[in-house]
Amino acid sequence: RPGIVLDFNAANEVVGIEVLDLKRRVPASDLAQLKVEMA
């Protein structure tokens, strides 16, 4: 998705997630807790 940047380590595993302009994407009330689900 545009605006989402994933950082990978040498083993090609995701080690970081950056969401650009998060305040514009998510209501302020939802910023207190952010959950990430992986398949």
XYZ file of C-alpha atoms in Angstrom:
39
model
C 0.000 0.000 0.000
C 1.217 3.512 -0.634
C 2.500 5.113 2.559
C 3.475 1.872 4.308
C 7.183 1.021 4.456
C 8.466 -2.380 5.608
C 12.028 -2.907 6.856
C 13.602 -6.340 6.363
C 16.625 -8.011 7.949
C 19.196 -10.187 6.153
C 16.896 -13.234 6.517
C 14.130 -11.332 4.680
C 12.003 -11.067 7.843
C 10.008 -7.924 8.596
C 11.685 -6.098 11.470
C 10.000 -2.714 11.168
C 6.830 -1.113 9.876
C 6.509 2.588 9.130
C 3.105 4.086 8.368
C 3.355 7.530 6.802
C 0.713 10.123 7.707
C -0.838 7.811 10.301
C -2.784 10.670 11.897
C -4.647 11.193 8.630
C -5.343 7.467 8.138
C -6.580 6.522 11.621
C -8.875 8.366 14.056
C -7.026 9.774 17.084
C -9.065 7.570 19.431
C -7.626 4.477 17.704
C -3.988 5.589 18.001
C -3.721 4.572 21.662
C -3.554 0.921 20.640
C -2.351 -0.356 17.297
C -2.531 -4.061 16.458
C -0.648 -5.806 13.683
C -1.883 -9.158 12.410
C 0.356 -11.486 10.452
C -0.640 -14.468 8.365
